[in-house]
PDB file of N, CA and C in Angstrom:
ATOM      1  N   MET A 149     192.918 -89.601 127.662  1.00 98.00           N
ATOM      2  CA  MET A 149     192.116 -89.616 128.676  1.00 98.00           C
ATOM      3  C   MET A 149     192.373 -90.808 129.610  1.00 98.00           C
ATOM      4  N   VAL A 150     192.218 -90.751 130.773  1.00 98.00           N
ATOM      5  CA  VAL A 150     192.838 -91.777 131.902  1.00 98.00           C
ATOM      6  C   VAL A 150     191.459 -92.373 132.540  1.00 98.00           C
ATOM      7  N   LYS A 151     191.311 -93.517 132.355  1.00 98.00           N
ATOM      8  CA  LYS A 151     190.050 -94.273 133.359  1.00 98.00           C
ATOM      9  C   LYS A 151     190.689 -94.706 134.668  1.00 98.00           C
ATOM     10  N   HIS A 152     189.890 -94.602 135.652  1.00 98.00           N
ATOM     11  CA  HIS A 152     190.297 -94.997 137.090  1.00 98.00           C
ATOM     12  C   HIS A 152     189.013 -95.795 137.645  1.00 98.00           C
ATOM     13  N   ILE A 153     189.219 -97.182 137.542  1.00 98.00           N
ATOM     14  CA  ILE A 153     188.231 -98.160 137.965  1.00 98.00           C
ATOM     15  C   ILE A 153     188.600 -98.757 139.450  1.00 98.00           C
ATOM     16  N   ILE A 154     187.607 -98.734 140.222  1.00 98.00           N
ATOM     17  CA  ILE A 154     187.916 -99.483 141.485  1.00 98.00           C
ATOM     18  C   ILE A 154     186.678-100.207 141.736  1.00 98.00           C
ATOM     19  N   LEU A 155     186.932-101.308 142.289  1.00 98.00           N
ATOM     20  CA  LEU A 155     185.953-102.444 142.954  1.00 98.00           C
ATOM     21  C   LEU A 155     186.252-102.681 144.358  1.00 98.00           C
ATOM     22  N   TRP A 156     185.209-102.436 145.351  1.00 98.00           N
ATOM     23  CA  TRP A 156     185.462-102.643 146.816  1.00 98.00           C
ATOM     24  C   TRP A 156     184.452-103.702 147.242  1.00 98.00           C
ATOM     25  N   GLN A 157     184.698-104.458 148.105  1.00 98.00           N
ATOM     26  CA  GLN A 157     183.974-105.283 148.879  1.00 98.00           C
ATOM     27  C   GLN A 157     183.726-104.677 150.198  1.00 98.00           C
ATOM     28  N   LEU A 158     182.557-104.633 150.835  1.00 98.00           N
ATOM     29  CA  LEU A 158     182.337-104.079 152.007  1.00 98.00           C
ATOM     30  C   LEU A 158     182.656-104.929 153.240  1.00 98.00           C
ATOM     31  N   LYS A 159     182.804-104.624 154.290  1.00 98.00           N
ATOM     32  CA  LYS A 159     183.154-105.450 155.684  1.00 98.00           C
ATOM     33  C   LYS A 159     182.017-106.186 155.709  1.00 98.00           C
ATOM     34  N   ASP A 160     182.547-107.436 156.167  1.00 97.00           N
ATOM     35  CA  ASP A 160     181.357-108.722 156.273  1.00 97.00           C
ATOM     36  C   ASP A 160     180.699-108.277 157.580  1.00 97.00           C
ATOM     37  N   GLU A 161     181.209-107.602 158.695  1.00 98.00           N
ATOM     38  CA  GLU A 161     180.372-107.218 159.813  1.00 98.00           C
ATOM     39  C   GLU A 161     179.375-106.270 159.798  1.00 98.00           C
ATOM     40  N   LEU A 162     179.362-105.412 158.679  1.00 98.00           N
ATOM     41  CA  LEU A 162     178.204-104.691 158.389  1.00 98.00           C
ATOM     42  C   LEU A 162     176.941-105.411 158.181  1.00 98.00           C
ATOM     43  N   THR A 163     175.780-104.976 158.790  1.00 98.00           N
ATOM     44  CA  THR A 163     174.523-105.576 158.573  1.00 98.00           C
ATOM     45  C   THR A 163     173.959-105.156 157.185  1.00 98.00           C
ATOM     46  N   ALA A 164     172.863-105.970 156.859  1.00 95.00           N
ATOM     47  CA  ALA A 164     172.425-105.556 155.460  1.00 95.00           C
ATOM     48  C   ALA A 164     171.883-104.302 155.280  1.00 95.00           C
ATOM     49  N   ASP A 165     171.285-103.790 156.358  1.00 97.00           N
ATOM     50  CA  ASP A 165     170.788-102.325 156.332  1.00 97.00           C
ATOM     51  C   ASP A 165     172.101-101.360 156.406  1.00 97.00           C
ATOM     52  N   GLU A 166     173.220-101.658 157.177  1.00 98.00           N
ATOM     53  CA  GLU A 166     174.379-100.881 156.982  1.00 98.00           C
ATOM     54  C   GLU A 166     174.820-100.692 155.819  1.00 98.00           C
ATOM     55  N   LYS A 167     174.993-101.887 155.095  1.00 97.00           N
ATOM     56  CA  LYS A 167     175.414-101.894 153.750  1.00 97.00           C
ATOM     57  C   LYS A 167     174.799-101.050 152.831  1.00 97.00           C
ATOM     58  N   ILE A 168     173.426-101.049 152.848  1.00 97.00           N
ATOM     59  CA  ILE A 168     172.664-100.177 152.108  1.00 97.00           C
ATOM     60  C   ILE A 168     172.901 -98.693 152.209  1.00 97.00           C
ATOM     61  N   LYS A 169     173.144 -98.300 153.554  1.00 98.00           N
ATOM     62  CA  LYS A 169     173.482 -97.087 153.946  1.00 98.00           C
ATOM     63  C   LYS A 169     174.807 -96.675 153.465  1.00 98.00           C
ATOM     64  N   VAL A 170     175.765 -97.571 153.652  1.00 98.00           N
ATOM     65  CA  VAL A 170     177.199 -97.389 153.281  1.00 98.00           C
ATOM     66  C   VAL A 170     177.310 -97.010 151.875  1.00 98.00           C
ATOM     67  N   LYS A 171     176.759 -98.001 150.968  1.00 98.00           N
ATOM     68  CA  LYS A 171     176.704 -97.929 149.526  1.00 98.00           C
ATOM     69  C   LYS A 171     176.069 -96.585 149.166  1.00 98.00           C
ATOM     70  N   ALA A 172     175.026 -96.119 149.709  1.00 98.00           N
ATOM     71  CA  ALA A 172     174.415 -94.875 149.370  1.00 98.00           C
ATOM     72  C   ALA A 172     175.475 -93.665 149.727  1.00 98.00           C
ATOM     73  N   ASP A 173     176.129 -93.755 150.692  1.00 98.00           N
ATOM     74  CA  ASP A 173     176.973 -92.648 151.380  1.00 98.00           C
ATOM     75  C   ASP A 173     178.077 -92.404 150.369  1.00 98.00           C
ATOM     76  N   ILE A 174     178.871 -93.842 149.906  1.00 98.00           N
ATOM     77  CA  ILE A 174     179.951 -93.795 149.051  1.00 98.00           C
ATOM     78  C   ILE A 174     179.430 -93.281 147.813  1.00 98.00           C
ATOM     79  N   LYS A 175     178.286 -93.657 147.248  1.00 98.00           N
ATOM     80  CA  LYS A 175     177.869 -93.023 145.904  1.00 98.00           C
ATOM     81  C   LYS A 175     177.691 -91.525 146.004  1.00 98.00           C
ATOM     82  N   ALA A 176     177.047 -91.063 146.949  1.00 98.00           N
ATOM     83  CA  ALA A 176     176.795 -89.534 147.168  1.00 98.00           C
ATOM     84  C   ALA A 176     178.116 -88.888 147.248  1.00 98.00           C
ATOM     85  N   GLY A 177     179.120 -89.354 148.122  1.00 98.00           N
ATOM     86  CA  GLY A 177     180.226 -88.667 148.449  1.00 98.00           C
ATOM     87  C   GLY A 177     181.077 -88.585 147.134  1.00 98.00           C
ATOM     88  N   LEU A 178     181.312 -89.806 146.491  1.00 98.00           N
ATOM     89  CA  LEU A 178     182.174 -89.709 145.310  1.00 98.00           C
ATOM     90  C   LEU A 178     181.737 -88.960 144.048  1.00 98.00           C
ATOM     91  N   GLU A 179     180.224 -89.252 143.890  1.00 98.00           N
ATOM     92  CA  GLU A 179     179.708 -88.497 142.712  1.00 98.00           C
ATOM     93  C   GLU A 179     179.462 -87.258 143.172  1.00 98.00           C
ATOM     94  N   GLY A 180     179.495 -86.760 144.264  1.00 98.00           N
ATOM     95  CA  GLY A 180     179.495 -85.257 144.753  1.00 98.00           C
ATOM     96  C   GLY A 180     180.740 -84.571 144.407  1.00 98.00           C
ATOM     97  N   LEU A 181     181.896 -85.426 144.085  1.00 98.00           N
ATOM     98  CA  LEU A 181     183.225 -84.544 143.730  1.00 98.00           C
ATOM     99  C   LEU A 181     183.076 -84.062 142.177  1.00 98.00           C
ATOM    100  N   ALA A 182     182.152 -84.395 141.503  1.00 98.00           N
ATOM    101  CA  ALA A 182     182.044 -83.809 140.084  1.00 98.00           C
ATOM    102  C   ALA A 182     181.981 -82.480 140.250  1.00 98.00           C
ATOM    103  N   GLY A 183     182.843 -81.751 139.500  1.00 96.00           N
ATOM    104  CA  GLY A 183     182.901 -80.333 139.478  1.00 96.00           C
ATOM    105  C   GLY A 183     183.980 -79.622 140.311  1.00 96.00           C
ATOM    106  N   GLN A 184     184.528 -80.343 141.407  1.00 96.00           N
ATOM    107  CA  GLN A 184     185.253 -79.940 142.363  1.00 96.00           C
ATOM    108  C   GLN A 184     186.696 -80.202 142.180  1.00 96.00           C
ATOM    109  N   ILE A 185     187.116 -81.177 141.445  1.00 97.00           N
ATOM    110  CA  ILE A 185     188.500 -81.736 141.152  1.00 97.00           C
ATOM    111  C   ILE A 185     189.069 -81.169 139.777  1.00 97.00           C
ATOM    112  N   PRO A 186     190.053 -80.457 139.387  1.00 97.00           N
ATOM    113  CA  PRO A 186     190.544 -80.042 138.418  1.00 97.00           C
ATOM    114  C   PRO A 186     190.920 -81.525 137.575  1.00 97.00           C
ATOM    115  N   GLY A 187     190.442 -81.495 136.169  1.00 98.00           N
ATOM    116  CA  GLY A 187     190.736 -82.598 135.486  1.00 98.00           C
ATOM    117  C   GLY A 187     189.805 -83.846 135.427  1.00 98.00           C
ATOM    118  N   LEU A 188     188.996 -83.884 136.467  1.00 98.00           N
ATOM    119  CA  LEU A 188     188.042 -84.959 136.658  1.00 98.00           C
ATOM    120  C   LEU A 188     186.729 -84.748 135.745  1.00 98.00           C
ATOM    121  N   ILE A 189     186.808 -85.559 134.634  1.00 98.00           N
ATOM    122  CA  ILE A 189     185.941 -85.402 133.462  1.00 98.00           C
ATOM    123  C   ILE A 189     184.488 -86.038 133.873  1.00 98.00           C
ATOM    124  N   ASP A 190     184.544 -87.384 134.622  1.00 98.00           N
ATOM    125  CA  ASP A 190     183.257 -88.046 134.761  1.00 98.00           C
ATOM    126  C   ASP A 190     183.348 -88.932 135.903  1.00 98.00           C
ATOM    127  N   ILE A 191     182.500 -89.116 136.851  1.00 98.00           N
ATOM    128  CA  ILE A 191     182.569 -90.017 137.905  1.00 98.00           C
ATOM    129  C   ILE A 191     181.252 -90.591 138.290  1.00 98.00           C
ATOM    130  N   LYS A 192     181.054 -91.798 138.326  1.00 98.00           N
ATOM    131  CA  LYS A 192     179.911 -92.741 138.524  1.00 98.00           C
ATOM    132  C   LYS A 192     180.264 -93.710 139.503  1.00 98.00           C
ATOM    133  N   VAL A 193     179.370 -94.030 140.354  1.00 98.00           N
ATOM    134  CA  VAL A 193     179.398 -95.328 141.228  1.00 98.00           C
ATOM    135  C   VAL A 193     178.322 -95.980 141.170  1.00 98.00           C
ATOM    136  N   GLN A 194     178.471 -97.353 140.801  1.00 98.00           N
ATOM    137  CA  GLN A 194     177.462 -98.449 140.929  1.00 98.00           C
ATOM    138  C   GLN A 194     177.522 -99.226 142.075  1.00 98.00           C
ATOM    139  N   THR A 195     176.099 -99.345 142.703  1.00 97.00           N
ATOM    140  CA  THR A 195     176.011-100.054 143.841  1.00 97.00           C
ATOM    141  C   THR A 195     174.938-101.031 143.866  1.00 97.00           C
ATOM    142  N   GLU A 196     174.391-101.446 142.618  1.00 96.00           N
ATOM    143  CA  GLU A 196     173.486-102.427 142.476  1.00 96.00           C
ATOM    144  C   GLU A 196     174.214-103.524 141.493  1.00 96.00           C
ATOM    145  N   CYS A 197     174.214-104.636 141.997  1.00 93.00           N
ATOM    146  CA  CYS A 197     175.002-105.582 141.060  1.00 93.00           C
ATOM    147  C   CYS A 197     174.107-106.984 141.137  1.00 93.00           C
ATOM    148  N   LEU A 198     174.673-107.866 140.016  1.00 93.00           N
ATOM    149  CA  LEU A 198     173.870-108.989 139.972  1.00 93.00           C
ATOM    150  C   LEU A 198     174.484-109.875 140.990  1.00 93.00           C
ATOM    151  N   GLY A 199     173.924-111.027 141.340  1.00 91.00           N
ATOM    152  CA  GLY A 199     174.388-112.099 142.296  1.00 91.00           C
ATOM    153  C   GLY A 199     175.537-112.862 141.833  1.00 91.00           C
ATOM    154  N   SER A 200     175.780-112.725 140.615  1.00 96.00           N
ATOM    155  CA  SER A 200     177.335-113.240 140.206  1.00 96.00           C
ATOM    156  C   SER A 200     178.470-112.468 140.450  1.00 96.00           C
ATOM    157  N   SER A 201     178.277-111.358 141.080  1.00 95.00           N
ATOM    158  CA  SER A 201     179.318-110.364 141.298  1.00 95.00           C
ATOM    159  C   SER A 201     179.812-110.695 142.620  1.00 95.00           C
ATOM    160  N   ASN A 202     181.391-110.420 142.649  1.00 96.00           N
ATOM    161  CA  ASN A 202     181.907-110.601 144.008  1.00 96.00           C
ATOM    162  C   ASN A 202     182.633-109.204 144.700  1.00 96.00           C
ATOM    163  N   ALA A 203     181.973-108.040 143.950  1.00 97.00           N
ATOM    164  CA  ALA A 203     182.165-106.853 144.522  1.00 97.00           C
ATOM    165  C   ALA A 203     180.943-106.181 144.920  1.00 97.00           C
ATOM    166  N   ASP A 204     180.917-105.303 145.863  1.00 97.00           N
ATOM    167  CA  ASP A 204     179.781-104.620 146.363  1.00 97.00           C
ATOM    168  C   ASP A 204     179.674-103.142 145.713  1.00 97.00           C
ATOM    169  N   VAL A 205     180.609-102.469 145.267  1.00 98.00           N
ATOM    170  CA  VAL A 205     180.576-101.191 144.947  1.00 98.00           C
ATOM    171  C   VAL A 205     181.846-100.809 143.748  1.00 98.00           C
ATOM    172  N   MET A 206     181.466-100.203 142.829  1.00 98.00           N
ATOM    173  CA  MET A 206     182.264 -99.789 141.740  1.00 98.00           C
ATOM    174  C   MET A 206     182.311 -98.342 141.449  1.00 98.00           C
ATOM    175  N   LEU A 207     183.627 -98.048 141.323  1.00 98.00           N
ATOM    176  CA  LEU A 207     183.766 -96.576 140.813  1.00 98.00           C
ATOM    177  C   LEU A 207     184.329 -96.471 139.434  1.00 98.00           C
ATOM    178  N   ASP A 208     183.788 -95.703 138.639  1.00 98.00           N
ATOM    179  CA  ASP A 208     184.165 -95.489 137.065  1.00 98.00           C
ATOM    180  C   ASP A 208     184.277 -94.245 136.970  1.00 98.00           C
ATOM    181  N   SER A 209     185.688 -93.757 136.783  1.00 98.00           N
ATOM    182  CA  SER A 209     185.801 -92.217 136.568  1.00 98.00           C
ATOM    183  C   SER A 209     186.812 -92.093 135.515  1.00 98.00           C
ATOM    184  N   SER A 210     186.921 -90.818 134.821  1.00 98.00           N
ATOM    185  CA  SER A 210     187.517 -90.495 133.934  1.00 98.00           C
ATOM    186  C   SER A 210     188.374 -89.195 134.115  1.00 98.00           C
ATOM    187  N   PHE A 211     189.713 -89.018 133.965  1.00 98.00           N
ATOM    188  CA  PHE A 211     190.399 -88.132 133.962  1.00 98.00           C
ATOM    189  C   PHE A 211     191.151 -87.406 132.662  1.00 98.00           C
ATOM    190  N   GLU A 212     191.355 -86.141 132.646  1.00 98.00           N
ATOM    191  CA  GLU A 212     192.060 -85.691 131.427  1.00 98.00           C
ATOM    192  C   GLU A 212     193.265 -86.392 131.197  1.00 98.00           C
ATOM    193  N   ASP A 213     194.100 -86.552 132.242  1.00 98.00           N
ATOM    194  CA  ASP A 213     195.436 -87.072 131.973  1.00 98.00           C
ATOM    195  C   ASP A 213     195.691 -87.815 133.418  1.00 98.00           C
ATOM    196  N   GLU A 214     196.940 -88.392 133.451  1.00 97.00           N
ATOM    197  CA  GLU A 214     197.575 -89.207 134.500  1.00 97.00           C
ATOM    198  C   GLU A 214     197.728 -87.927 135.678  1.00 97.00           C
ATOM    199  N   ALA A 215     198.311 -87.012 135.354  1.00 98.00           N
ATOM    200  CA  ALA A 215     198.585 -86.076 136.130  1.00 98.00           C
ATOM    201  C   ALA A 215     197.305 -85.482 137.027  1.00 98.00           C
ATOM    202  N   SER A 216     196.051 -85.441 136.359  1.00 98.00           N
ATOM    203  CA  SER A 216     194.811 -84.997 136.992  1.00 98.00           C
ATOM    204  C   SER A 216     194.356 -86.311 137.840  1.00 98.00           C
ATOM    205  N   LEU A 217     194.650 -87.470 137.437  1.00 98.00           N
ATOM    206  CA  LEU A 217     194.494 -88.599 138.392  1.00 98.00           C
ATOM    207  C   LEU A 217     195.259 -88.439 139.736  1.00 98.00           C
ATOM    208  N   LYS A 218     196.402 -88.070 139.634  1.00 98.00           N
ATOM    209  CA  LYS A 218     197.432 -88.054 140.732  1.00 98.00           C
ATOM    210  C   LYS A 218     196.697 -86.889 141.507  1.00 98.00           C
ATOM    211  N   GLY A 219     196.376 -85.840 140.875  1.00 98.00           N
ATOM    212  CA  GLY A 219     195.791 -84.526 141.795  1.00 98.00           C
ATOM    213  C   GLY A 219     194.490 -85.009 142.709  1.00 98.00           C
ATOM    214  N   TYR A 220     193.801 -85.824 141.875  1.00 98.00           N
ATOM    215  CA  TYR A 220     192.668 -86.392 142.587  1.00 98.00           C
ATOM    216  C   TYR A 220     192.711 -87.118 143.799  1.00 98.00           C
ATOM    217  N   ALA A 221     193.826 -87.929 143.708  1.00 97.00           N
ATOM    218  CA  ALA A 221     194.359 -88.893 144.761  1.00 97.00           C
ATOM    219  C   ALA A 221     194.482 -88.160 146.126  1.00 97.00           C
ATOM    220  N   VAL A 222     195.043 -86.988 145.921  1.00 98.00           N
ATOM    221  CA  VAL A 222     195.447 -86.048 147.196  1.00 98.00           C
ATOM    222  C   VAL A 222     194.473 -84.990 147.256  1.00 98.00           C
ATOM    223  N   HIS A 223     193.557 -84.693 146.609  1.00 98.00           N
ATOM    224  CA  HIS A 223     192.733 -83.578 146.644  1.00 98.00           C
ATOM    225  C   HIS A 223     191.852 -83.678 148.114  1.00 98.00           C
ATOM    226  N   PRO A 224     191.964 -82.735 148.919  1.00 98.00           N
ATOM    227  CA  PRO A 224     191.175 -82.588 150.087  1.00 98.00           C
ATOM    228  C   PRO A 224     189.713 -82.965 150.182  1.00 98.00           C
ATOM    229  N   ALA A 225     189.021 -82.851 149.030  1.00 98.00           N
ATOM    230  CA  ALA A 225     187.513 -83.249 148.970  1.00 98.00           C
ATOM    231  C   ALA A 225     187.533 -84.774 148.713  1.00 98.00           C
ATOM    232  N   HIS A 226     188.475 -85.424 148.084  1.00 98.00           N
ATOM    233  CA  HIS A 226     188.600 -86.796 147.595  1.00 98.00           C
ATOM    234  C   HIS A 226     188.931 -87.446 149.002  1.00 98.00           C
ATOM    235  N   VAL A 227     190.046 -87.094 149.520  1.00 98.00           N
ATOM    236  CA  VAL A 227     190.735 -87.563 150.751  1.00 98.00           C
ATOM    237  C   VAL A 227     189.495 -87.617 151.931  1.00 98.00           C
ATOM    238  N   ALA A 228     188.712 -86.582 151.964  1.00 98.00           N
ATOM    239  CA  ALA A 228     187.495 -86.566 153.003  1.00 98.00           C
ATOM    240  C   ALA A 228     186.668 -87.576 152.714  1.00 98.00           C
ATOM    241  N   VAL A 229     186.267 -87.962 151.755  1.00 98.00           N
ATOM    242  CA  VAL A 229     185.210 -89.114 151.285  1.00 98.00           C
ATOM    243  C   VAL A 229     185.915 -90.412 151.454  1.00 98.00           C
ATOM    244  N   ALA A 230     187.245 -90.613 150.935  1.00 98.00           N
ATOM    245  CA  ALA A 230     187.934 -91.792 151.293  1.00 98.00           C
ATOM    246  C   ALA A 230     188.090 -92.212 152.592  1.00 98.00           C
ATOM    247  N   ASP A 231     188.509 -91.134 153.508  1.00 98.00           N
ATOM    248  CA  ASP A 231     188.825 -91.475 154.838  1.00 98.00           C
ATOM    249  C   ASP A 231     187.508 -91.602 155.709  1.00 98.00           C
ATOM    250  N   GLY A 232     186.518 -90.627 155.235  1.00 98.00           N
ATOM    251  CA  GLY A 232     185.195 -90.722 156.077  1.00 98.00           C
ATOM    252  C   GLY A 232     184.219 -91.782 155.797  1.00 98.00           C
ATOM    253  N   VAL A 233     184.053 -92.362 154.677  1.00 98.00           N
ATOM    254  CA  VAL A 233     183.084 -93.425 154.405  1.00 98.00           C
ATOM    255  C   VAL A 233     183.544 -94.528 153.716  1.00 98.00           C
ATOM    256  N   VAL A 234     184.668 -94.530 152.671  1.00 98.00           N
ATOM    257  CA  VAL A 234     185.048 -95.609 152.036  1.00 98.00           C
ATOM    258  C   VAL A 234     185.983 -96.403 152.823  1.00 98.00           C
ATOM    259  N   ARG A 235     187.262 -95.871 153.028  1.00 98.00           N
ATOM    260  CA  ARG A 235     188.159 -96.802 153.921  1.00 98.00           C
ATOM    261  C   ARG A 235     187.493 -97.540 155.158  1.00 98.00           C
ATOM    262  N   PRO A 236     186.882 -96.724 156.045  1.00 98.00           N
ATOM    263  CA  PRO A 236     186.164 -97.544 157.350  1.00 98.00           C
ATOM    264  C   PRO A 236     185.433 -98.749 156.987  1.00 98.00           C
ATOM    265  N   ASN A 237     184.612 -98.742 155.652  1.00 98.00           N
ATOM    266  CA  ASN A 237     183.783 -99.678 155.668  1.00 98.00           C
ATOM    267  C   ASN A 237     184.158-100.659 154.479  1.00 98.00           C
ATOM    268  N   THR A 238     185.221-100.723 154.023  1.00 98.00           N
ATOM    269  CA  THR A 238     185.665-101.786 152.950  1.00 98.00           C
ATOM    270  C   THR A 238     186.751-102.411 153.364  1.00 98.00           C
ATOM    271  N   LYS A 239     186.642-103.845 153.012  1.00 98.00           N
ATOM    272  CA  LYS A 239     187.803-104.830 153.286  1.00 98.00           C
ATOM    273  C   LYS A 239     188.706-105.001 152.265  1.00 98.00           C
ATOM    274  N   THR A 240     188.243-104.947 150.968  1.00 98.00           N
ATOM    275  CA  THR A 240     189.219-105.049 149.792  1.00 98.00           C
ATOM    276  C   THR A 240     189.071-103.806 148.806  1.00 98.00           C
ATOM    277  N   ARG A 241     190.079-103.636 148.001  1.00 98.00           N
ATOM    278  CA  ARG A 241     190.009-102.747 146.964  1.00 98.00           C
ATOM    279  C   ARG A 241     190.685-103.044 145.863  1.00 98.00           C
ATOM    280  N   VAL A 242     190.299-103.240 144.655  1.00 98.00           N
ATOM    281  CA  VAL A 242     191.004-103.619 143.350  1.00 98.00           C
ATOM    282  C   VAL A 242     190.942-102.211 142.446  1.00 98.00           C
ATOM    283  N   CYS A 243     192.119-101.908 141.969  1.00 98.00           N
ATOM    284  CA  CYS A 243     192.140-100.733 141.145  1.00 98.00           C
ATOM    285  C   CYS A 243     192.772-101.099 139.699  1.00 98.00           C
ATOM    286  N   MET A 244     192.178-100.446 138.612  1.00 98.00           N
ATOM    287  CA  MET A 244     192.911-100.459 137.474  1.00 98.00           C
ATOM    288  C   MET A 244     192.553 -99.092 136.769  1.00 98.00           C
ATOM    289  N   ASP A 245     193.993 -98.588 136.298  1.00 98.00           N
ATOM    290  CA  ASP A 245     194.111 -97.298 135.795  1.00 98.00           C
ATOM    291  C   ASP A 245     194.640 -97.567 134.306  1.00 98.00           C
ATOM    292  N   PHE A 246     194.085 -96.684 133.405  1.00 98.00           N
ATOM    293  CA  PHE A 246     194.683 -97.107 132.033  1.00 98.00           C
ATOM    294  C   PHE A 246     194.252 -95.810 131.219  1.00 98.00           C
ATOM    295  N   GLU A 247     194.976 -95.831 130.098  1.00 97.00           N
ATOM    296  CA  GLU A 247     194.693 -94.742 129.111  1.00 97.00           C
ATOM    297  C   GLU A 247     193.606 -95.128 128.005  1.00 97.00           C
ATOM    298  N   GLN A 248     192.781 -94.329 127.535  1.00 92.00           N
ATOM    299  CA  GLN A 248     191.823 -94.662 126.745  1.00 92.00           C
ATOM    300  C   GLN A 248     191.835 -93.786 125.485  1.00 92.00           C
TER     301      GLN A 248
END
């Protein structure tokens, strides 16, 4: 199994209300990919964090293997969410992929 973990920071220019909406849209969009992408085992988005955090949104996803992760990266449903709501609203992205 391959884990794919991403942490994002939202853009500074977003208002507090805009950040709430963007977080909800990212969560709905990414978690909505469940069952649509071959090899995607589990996908969860965390949007509520403690004040000690320096990230706004976390993606925690699991794939059958590295090939499945590569397929996810280019899958049209994933690309639509990434290009539609994630990339336009985030300023930083940190990713860690590993075998479990």
